[in-house]
mmCIF file of C-alpha atoms and ligand atoms in Angstrom:
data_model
loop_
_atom_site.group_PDB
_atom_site.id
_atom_site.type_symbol
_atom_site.label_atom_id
_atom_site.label_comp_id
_atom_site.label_asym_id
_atom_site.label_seq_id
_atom_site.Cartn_x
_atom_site.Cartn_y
_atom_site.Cartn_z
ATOM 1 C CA UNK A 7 24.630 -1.762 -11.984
ATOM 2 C CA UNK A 8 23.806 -4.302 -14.384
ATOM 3 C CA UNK A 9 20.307 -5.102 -15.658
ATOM 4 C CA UNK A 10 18.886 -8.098 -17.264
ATOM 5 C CA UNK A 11 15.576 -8.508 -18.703
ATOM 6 C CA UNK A 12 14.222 -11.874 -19.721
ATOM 7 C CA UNK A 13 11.027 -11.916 -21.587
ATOM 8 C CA UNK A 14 9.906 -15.342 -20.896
ATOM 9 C CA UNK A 15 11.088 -18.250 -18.300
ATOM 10 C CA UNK A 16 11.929 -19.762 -21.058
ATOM 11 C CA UNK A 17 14.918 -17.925 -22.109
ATOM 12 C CA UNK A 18 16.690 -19.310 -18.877
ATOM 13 C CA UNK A 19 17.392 -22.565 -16.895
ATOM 14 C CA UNK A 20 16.323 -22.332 -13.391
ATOM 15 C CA UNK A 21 20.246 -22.339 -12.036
ATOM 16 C CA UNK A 22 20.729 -19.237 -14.329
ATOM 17 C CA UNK A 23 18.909 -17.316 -11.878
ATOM 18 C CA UNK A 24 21.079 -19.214 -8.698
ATOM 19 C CA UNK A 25 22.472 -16.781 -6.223
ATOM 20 C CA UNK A 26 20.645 -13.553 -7.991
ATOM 21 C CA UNK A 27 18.524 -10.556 -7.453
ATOM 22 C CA UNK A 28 15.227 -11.221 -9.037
ATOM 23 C CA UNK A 29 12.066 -9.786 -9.969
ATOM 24 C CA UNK A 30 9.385 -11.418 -11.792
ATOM 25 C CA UNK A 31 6.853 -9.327 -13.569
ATOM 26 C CA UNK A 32 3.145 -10.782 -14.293
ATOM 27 C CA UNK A 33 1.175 -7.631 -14.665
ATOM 28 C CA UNK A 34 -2.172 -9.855 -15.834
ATOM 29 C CA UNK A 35 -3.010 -10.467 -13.488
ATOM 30 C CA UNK A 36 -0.347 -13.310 -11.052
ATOM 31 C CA UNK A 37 1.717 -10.430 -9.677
ATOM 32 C CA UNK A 38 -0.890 -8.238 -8.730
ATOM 33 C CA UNK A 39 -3.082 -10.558 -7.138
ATOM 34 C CA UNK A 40 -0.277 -12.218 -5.265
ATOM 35 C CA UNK A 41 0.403 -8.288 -3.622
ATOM 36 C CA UNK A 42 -3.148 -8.097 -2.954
ATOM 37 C CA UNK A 43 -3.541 -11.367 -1.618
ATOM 38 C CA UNK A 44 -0.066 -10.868 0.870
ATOM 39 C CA UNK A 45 -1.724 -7.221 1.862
ATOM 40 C CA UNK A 46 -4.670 -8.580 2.767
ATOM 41 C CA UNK A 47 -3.492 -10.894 5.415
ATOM 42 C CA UNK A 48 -2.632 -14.432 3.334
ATOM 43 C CA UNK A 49 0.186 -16.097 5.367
ATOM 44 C CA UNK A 50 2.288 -17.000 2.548
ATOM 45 C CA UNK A 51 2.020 -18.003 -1.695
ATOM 46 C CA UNK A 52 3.332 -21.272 -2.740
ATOM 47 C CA UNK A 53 3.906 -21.088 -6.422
ATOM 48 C CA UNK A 54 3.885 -24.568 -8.324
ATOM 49 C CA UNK A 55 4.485 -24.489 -11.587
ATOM 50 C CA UNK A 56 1.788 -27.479 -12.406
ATOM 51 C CA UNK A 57 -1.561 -28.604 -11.471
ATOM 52 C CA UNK A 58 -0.231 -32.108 -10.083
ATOM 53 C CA UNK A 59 2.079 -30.301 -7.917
ATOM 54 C CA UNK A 60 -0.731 -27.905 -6.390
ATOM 55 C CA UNK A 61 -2.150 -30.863 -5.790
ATOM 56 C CA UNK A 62 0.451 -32.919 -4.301
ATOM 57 C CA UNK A 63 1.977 -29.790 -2.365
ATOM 58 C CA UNK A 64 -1.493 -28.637 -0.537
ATOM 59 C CA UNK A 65 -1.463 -33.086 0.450
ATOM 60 C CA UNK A 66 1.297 -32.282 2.297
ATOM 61 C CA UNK A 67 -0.070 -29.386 3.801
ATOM 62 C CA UNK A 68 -3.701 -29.910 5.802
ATOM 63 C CA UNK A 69 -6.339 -28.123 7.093
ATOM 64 C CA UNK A 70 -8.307 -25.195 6.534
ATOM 65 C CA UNK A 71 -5.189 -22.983 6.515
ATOM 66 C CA UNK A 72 -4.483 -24.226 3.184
ATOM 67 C CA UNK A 73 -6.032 -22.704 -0.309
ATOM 68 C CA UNK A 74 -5.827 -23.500 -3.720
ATOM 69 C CA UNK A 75 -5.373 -20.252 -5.993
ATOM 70 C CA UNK A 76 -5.148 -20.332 -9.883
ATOM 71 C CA UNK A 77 -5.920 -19.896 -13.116
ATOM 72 C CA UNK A 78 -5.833 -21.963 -16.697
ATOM 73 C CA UNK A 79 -7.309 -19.869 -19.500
ATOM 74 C CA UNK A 80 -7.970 -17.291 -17.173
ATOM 75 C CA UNK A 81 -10.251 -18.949 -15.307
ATOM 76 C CA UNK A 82 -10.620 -20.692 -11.585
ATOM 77 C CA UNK A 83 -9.255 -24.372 -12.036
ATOM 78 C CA UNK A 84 -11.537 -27.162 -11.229
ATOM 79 C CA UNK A 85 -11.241 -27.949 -7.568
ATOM 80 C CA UNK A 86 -9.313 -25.048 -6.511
ATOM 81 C CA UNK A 87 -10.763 -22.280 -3.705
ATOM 82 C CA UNK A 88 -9.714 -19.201 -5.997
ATOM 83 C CA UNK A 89 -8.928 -18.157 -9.267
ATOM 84 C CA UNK A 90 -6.730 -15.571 -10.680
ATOM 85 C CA UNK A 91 -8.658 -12.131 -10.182
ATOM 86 C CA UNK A 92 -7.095 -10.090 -7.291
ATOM 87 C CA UNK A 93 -10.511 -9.562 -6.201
ATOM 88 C CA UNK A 94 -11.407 -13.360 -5.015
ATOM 89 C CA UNK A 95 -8.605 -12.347 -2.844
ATOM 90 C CA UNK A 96 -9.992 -10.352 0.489
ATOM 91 C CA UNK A 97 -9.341 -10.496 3.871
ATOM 92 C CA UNK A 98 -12.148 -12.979 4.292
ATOM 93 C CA UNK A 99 -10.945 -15.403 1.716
ATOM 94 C CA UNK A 100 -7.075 -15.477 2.415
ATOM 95 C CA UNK A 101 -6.354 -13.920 5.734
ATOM 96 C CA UNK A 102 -3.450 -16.510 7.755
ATOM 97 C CA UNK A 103 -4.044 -19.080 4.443
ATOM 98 C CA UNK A 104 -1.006 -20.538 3.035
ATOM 99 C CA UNK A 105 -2.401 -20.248 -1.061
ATOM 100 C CA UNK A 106 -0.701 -22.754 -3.148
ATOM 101 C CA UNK A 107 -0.862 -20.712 -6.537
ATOM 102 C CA UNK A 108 -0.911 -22.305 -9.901
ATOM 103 C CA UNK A 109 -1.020 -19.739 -12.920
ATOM 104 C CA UNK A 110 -0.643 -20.498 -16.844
ATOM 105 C CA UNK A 111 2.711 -18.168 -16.593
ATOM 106 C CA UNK A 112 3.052 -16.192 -13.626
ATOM 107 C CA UNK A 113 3.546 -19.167 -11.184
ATOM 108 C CA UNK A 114 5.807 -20.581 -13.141
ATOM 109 C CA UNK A 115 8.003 -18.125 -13.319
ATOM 110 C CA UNK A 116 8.264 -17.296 -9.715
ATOM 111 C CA UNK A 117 9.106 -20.990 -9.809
ATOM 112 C CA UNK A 118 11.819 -20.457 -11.973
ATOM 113 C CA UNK A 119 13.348 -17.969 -9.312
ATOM 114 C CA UNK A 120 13.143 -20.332 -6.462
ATOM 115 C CA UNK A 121 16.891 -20.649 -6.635
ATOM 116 C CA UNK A 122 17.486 -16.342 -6.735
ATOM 117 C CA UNK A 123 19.592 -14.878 -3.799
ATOM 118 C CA UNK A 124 16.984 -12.562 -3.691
ATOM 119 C CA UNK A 125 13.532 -12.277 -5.393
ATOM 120 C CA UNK A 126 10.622 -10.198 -5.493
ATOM 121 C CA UNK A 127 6.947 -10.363 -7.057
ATOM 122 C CA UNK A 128 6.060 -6.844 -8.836
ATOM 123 C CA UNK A 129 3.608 -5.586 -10.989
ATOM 124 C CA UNK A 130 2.716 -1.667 -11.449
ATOM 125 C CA UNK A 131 0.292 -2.006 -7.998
ATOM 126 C CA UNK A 132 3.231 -2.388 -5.762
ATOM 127 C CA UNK A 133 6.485 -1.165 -8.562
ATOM 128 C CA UNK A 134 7.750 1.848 -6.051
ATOM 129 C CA UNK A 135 7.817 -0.279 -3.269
ATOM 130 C CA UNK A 136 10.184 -2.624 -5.364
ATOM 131 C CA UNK A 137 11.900 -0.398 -6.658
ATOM 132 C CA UNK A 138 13.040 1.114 -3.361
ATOM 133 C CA UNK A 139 13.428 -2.588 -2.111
ATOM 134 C CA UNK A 140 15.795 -2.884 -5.426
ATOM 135 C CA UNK A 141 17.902 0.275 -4.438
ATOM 136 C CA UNK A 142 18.741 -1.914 -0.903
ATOM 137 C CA UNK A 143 20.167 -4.124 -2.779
ATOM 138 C CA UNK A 144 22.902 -2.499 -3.801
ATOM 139 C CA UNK A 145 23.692 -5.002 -6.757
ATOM 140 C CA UNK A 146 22.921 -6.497 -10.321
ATOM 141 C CA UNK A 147 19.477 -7.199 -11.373
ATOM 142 C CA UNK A 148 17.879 -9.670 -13.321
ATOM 143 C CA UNK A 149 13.994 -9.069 -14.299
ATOM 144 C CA UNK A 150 12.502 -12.064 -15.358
ATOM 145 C CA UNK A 151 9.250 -11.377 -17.337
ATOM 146 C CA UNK A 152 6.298 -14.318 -16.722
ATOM 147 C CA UNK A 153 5.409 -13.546 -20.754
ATOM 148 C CA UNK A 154 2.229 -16.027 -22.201
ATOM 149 C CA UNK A 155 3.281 -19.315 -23.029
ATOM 150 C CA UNK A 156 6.715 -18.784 -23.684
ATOM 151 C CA UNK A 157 5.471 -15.398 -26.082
ATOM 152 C CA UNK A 158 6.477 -12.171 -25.083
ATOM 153 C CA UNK A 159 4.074 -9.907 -23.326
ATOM 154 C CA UNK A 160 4.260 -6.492 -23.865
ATOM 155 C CA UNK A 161 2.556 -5.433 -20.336
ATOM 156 C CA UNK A 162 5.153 -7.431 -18.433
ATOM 157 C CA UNK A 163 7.901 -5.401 -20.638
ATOM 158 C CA UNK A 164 6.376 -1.832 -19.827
ATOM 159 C CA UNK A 165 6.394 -2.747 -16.355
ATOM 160 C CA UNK A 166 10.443 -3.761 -16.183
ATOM 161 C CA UNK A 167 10.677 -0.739 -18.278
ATOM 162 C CA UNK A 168 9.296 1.503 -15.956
ATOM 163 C CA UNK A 169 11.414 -0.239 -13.051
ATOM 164 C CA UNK A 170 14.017 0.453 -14.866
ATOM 165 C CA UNK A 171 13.044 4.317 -15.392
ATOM 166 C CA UNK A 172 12.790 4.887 -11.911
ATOM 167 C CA UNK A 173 16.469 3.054 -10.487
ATOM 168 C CA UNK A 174 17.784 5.440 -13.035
ATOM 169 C CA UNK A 175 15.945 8.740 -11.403
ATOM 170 C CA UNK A 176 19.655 8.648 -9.739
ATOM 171 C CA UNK A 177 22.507 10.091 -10.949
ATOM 172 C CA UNK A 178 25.011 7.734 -8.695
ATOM 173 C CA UNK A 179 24.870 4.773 -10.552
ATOM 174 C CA UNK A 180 26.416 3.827 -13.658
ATOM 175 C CA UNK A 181 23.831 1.245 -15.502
ATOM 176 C CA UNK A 182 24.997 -1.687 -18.100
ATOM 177 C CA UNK A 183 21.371 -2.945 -20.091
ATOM 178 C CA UNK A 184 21.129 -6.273 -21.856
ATOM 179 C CA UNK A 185 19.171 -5.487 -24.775
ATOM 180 C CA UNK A 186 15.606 -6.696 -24.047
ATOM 181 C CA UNK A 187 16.946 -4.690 -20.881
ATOM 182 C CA UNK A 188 17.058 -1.833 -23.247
ATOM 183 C CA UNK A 189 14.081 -2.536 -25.478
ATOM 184 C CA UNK A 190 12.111 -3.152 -22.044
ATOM 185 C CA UNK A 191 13.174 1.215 -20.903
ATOM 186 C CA UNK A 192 12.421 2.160 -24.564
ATOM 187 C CA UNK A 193 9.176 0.705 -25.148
ATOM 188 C CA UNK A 194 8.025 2.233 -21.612
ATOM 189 C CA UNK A 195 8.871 5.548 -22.415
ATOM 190 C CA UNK A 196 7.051 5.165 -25.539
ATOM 191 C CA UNK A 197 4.059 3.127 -23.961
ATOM 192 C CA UNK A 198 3.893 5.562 -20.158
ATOM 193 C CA UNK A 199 1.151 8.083 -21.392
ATOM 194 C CA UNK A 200 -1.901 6.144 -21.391
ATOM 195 C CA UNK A 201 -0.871 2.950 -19.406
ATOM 196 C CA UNK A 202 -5.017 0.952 -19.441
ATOM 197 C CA UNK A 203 -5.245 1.837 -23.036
ATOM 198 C CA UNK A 204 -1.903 -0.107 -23.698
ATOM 199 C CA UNK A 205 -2.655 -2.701 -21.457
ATOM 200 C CA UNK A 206 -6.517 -3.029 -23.146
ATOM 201 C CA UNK A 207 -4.652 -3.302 -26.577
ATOM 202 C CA UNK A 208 -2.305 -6.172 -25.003
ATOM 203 C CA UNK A 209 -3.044 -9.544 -26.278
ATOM 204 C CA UNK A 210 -3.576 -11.072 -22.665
ATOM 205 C CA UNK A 211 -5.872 -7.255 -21.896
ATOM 206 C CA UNK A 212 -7.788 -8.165 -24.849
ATOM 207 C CA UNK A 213 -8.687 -11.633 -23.817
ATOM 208 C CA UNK A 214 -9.192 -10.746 -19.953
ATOM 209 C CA UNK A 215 -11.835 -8.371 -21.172
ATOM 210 C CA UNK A 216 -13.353 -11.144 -24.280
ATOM 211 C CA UNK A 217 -13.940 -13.233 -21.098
ATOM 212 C CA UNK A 218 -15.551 -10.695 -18.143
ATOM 213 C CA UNK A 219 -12.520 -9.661 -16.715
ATOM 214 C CA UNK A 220 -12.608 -5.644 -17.229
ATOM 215 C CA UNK A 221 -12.378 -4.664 -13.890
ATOM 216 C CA UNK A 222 -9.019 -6.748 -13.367
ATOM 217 C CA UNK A 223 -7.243 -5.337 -16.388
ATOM 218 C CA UNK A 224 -8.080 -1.502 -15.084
ATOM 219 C CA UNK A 225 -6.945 -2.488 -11.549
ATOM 220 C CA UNK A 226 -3.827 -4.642 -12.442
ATOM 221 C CA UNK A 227 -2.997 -1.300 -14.329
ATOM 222 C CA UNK A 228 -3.416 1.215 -11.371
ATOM 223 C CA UNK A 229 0.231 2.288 -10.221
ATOM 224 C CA UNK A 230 1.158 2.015 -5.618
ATOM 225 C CA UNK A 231 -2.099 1.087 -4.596
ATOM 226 C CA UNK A 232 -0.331 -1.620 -2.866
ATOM 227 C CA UNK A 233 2.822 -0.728 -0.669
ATOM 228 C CA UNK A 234 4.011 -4.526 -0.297
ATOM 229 C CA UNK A 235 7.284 -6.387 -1.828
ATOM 230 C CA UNK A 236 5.984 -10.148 -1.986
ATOM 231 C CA UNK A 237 9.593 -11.469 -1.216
ATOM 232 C CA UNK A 238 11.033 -15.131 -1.871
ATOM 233 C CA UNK A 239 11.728 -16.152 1.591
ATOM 234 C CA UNK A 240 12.807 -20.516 2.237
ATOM 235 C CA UNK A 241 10.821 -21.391 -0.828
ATOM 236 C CA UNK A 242 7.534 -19.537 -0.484
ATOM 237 C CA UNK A 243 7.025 -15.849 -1.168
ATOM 238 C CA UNK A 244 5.776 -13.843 1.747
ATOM 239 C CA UNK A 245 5.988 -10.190 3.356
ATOM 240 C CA UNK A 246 9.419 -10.626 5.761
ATOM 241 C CA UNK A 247 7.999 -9.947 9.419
ATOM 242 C CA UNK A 248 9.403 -6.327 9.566
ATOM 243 C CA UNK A 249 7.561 -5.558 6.899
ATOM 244 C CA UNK A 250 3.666 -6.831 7.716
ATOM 245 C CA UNK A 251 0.813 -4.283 6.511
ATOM 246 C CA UNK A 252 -0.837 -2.075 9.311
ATOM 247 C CA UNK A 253 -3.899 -2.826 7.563
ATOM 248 C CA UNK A 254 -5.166 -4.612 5.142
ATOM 249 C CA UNK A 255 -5.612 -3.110 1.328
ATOM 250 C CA UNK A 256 -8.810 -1.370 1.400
ATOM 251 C CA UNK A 257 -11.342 -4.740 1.114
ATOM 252 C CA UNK A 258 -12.621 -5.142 -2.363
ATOM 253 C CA UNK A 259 -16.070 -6.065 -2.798
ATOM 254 C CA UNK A 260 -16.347 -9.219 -4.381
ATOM 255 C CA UNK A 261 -18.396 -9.226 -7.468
ATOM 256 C CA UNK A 262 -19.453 -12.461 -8.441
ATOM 257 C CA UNK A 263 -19.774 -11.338 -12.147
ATOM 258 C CA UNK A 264 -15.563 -11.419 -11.942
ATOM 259 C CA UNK A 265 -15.527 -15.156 -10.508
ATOM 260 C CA UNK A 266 -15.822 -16.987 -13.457
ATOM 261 C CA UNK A 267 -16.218 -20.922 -12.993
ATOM 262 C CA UNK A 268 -16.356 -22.858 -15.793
HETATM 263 C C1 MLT B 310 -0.672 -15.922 -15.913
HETATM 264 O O1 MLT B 310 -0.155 -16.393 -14.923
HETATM 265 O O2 MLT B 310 -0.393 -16.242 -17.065
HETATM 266 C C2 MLT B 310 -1.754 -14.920 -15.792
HETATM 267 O O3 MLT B 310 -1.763 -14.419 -14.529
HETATM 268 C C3 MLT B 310 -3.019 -15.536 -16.286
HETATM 269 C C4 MLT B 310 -4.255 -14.832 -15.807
HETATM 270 O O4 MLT B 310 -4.587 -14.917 -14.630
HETATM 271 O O5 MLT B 310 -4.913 -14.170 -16.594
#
């Protein structure tokens, strides 16, 4: 089983990723709120990769079924329903909303994967459920990290590390690592032990917490609280129908103090 880790969107052209099994890691905070938005009823996330296209796409689309979800410096965009904090994102707020999602990174690179054979959203909230949905697969892998501006991110490389730690908890499988593959498995087994005080130290933790975000860094970092795989399905990312949530993710209470408007 091959595995190839990309640390940026930039590293690839979108027909790279044509015809192959993807995951895209945003760990702060895209991936995780785009789980917890899915598991708490949203009908489907529509990522754009610019502002004029979240625009132009949610034209197309009418109604009060459609939201506008995103971030730019961390914070909501002006004119859009939500922001970026997993916690705008209850029952109440997104539940049968199609959320047209524009993020600085994160968006973008599930953007970038439109074109994958397969492709699923992780971060650590929902990693085993990817990683069993990986082991389906039966095939190659390509883990494209969302990264900041075109920077590596050392969050989104623990995560693929640690996906890539747990498809080798199997001793049937002969693995072949690119090396960012390889740097991505080493840094996680020297990063696992204390996971919030790495991501804290990140520079994207660091400026999540500068701005009010505390809470979102701590709960981006807490590992299967959400049992979801956000899948690419036509060219929005949804849970397949066989797969809906009993239930909703245990309703977080909005705090206003984590909704910052500009
Ligand atoms: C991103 O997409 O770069 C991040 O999710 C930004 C953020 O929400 O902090």
């Amino acid at each position: 089983m091959k595995i190839e880790v990309f640390f940026s969107p930039s590293q690839i052209d979108d027909l790279f990723l044509r015809d192959k099994n993807v995951v895209v890691i945003d760990v702060l905070r895209a991936s995780t709120t785009v789980a917890v938005a899915l598991k708490n009823g949203a009908k489907e996330i529509i990522p754009v990769n610019t502002i004029e296209s979240a625009v132009k796409v949610s034209g197309n689309l009418f109604g009060d079924v459609v939201l506008r979800g995103g971030e730019r410096n961390g914070k909501i965009i002006e004119g859009f329903n939500l922001g970026n904090s997993p916690f705008e994102y209850t029952p109440e707020a997104v539940k049968g909303k199609s959320i047209i999602f524009c993020t600085t990174n994160g968006s973008t690179a599930m953007w970038k994967a439109r074109y994958a054979k397969n492709m699923a959203v992780a971060g650590f909230v929902n990693i085993s459920a990817v990683v069993n949905y990986i082991k389906e697969l039966h095939d190659d892998l390509y883990i494209l990290c969302a990264g900041k501006q075109t920077h590596f991110c050392l969050e989104d490389a623990v995560c693929a590390g640690m996906i890539i730690k747990m498809l080798m908890d199997r001793d049937d499988v002969e693995f072949d690592f690119n090396d960012s593959a390889a740097a991505a498995y080493t840094l996680y087994k020297n990063s696992s032990k204390n996971l919030l005080k790495l991501m804290r130290s990140t520079d994207h933790g660091k400026y999540l917490l500068e701005i009010g975000f505390e809470k979102d860094v701590e709960f981006c970092t807490n590992v299967d609280t959400v049992d979801i795989v956000p899948e690419l399905i036509g060219n929005v990312i949804k849970i397949p129908k066989n797969n809906l949530p009993e239930k909703p993710h245990i309703p977080i209470s909005i705090d206003t103090n984590l909704i910052k408007r500009d």
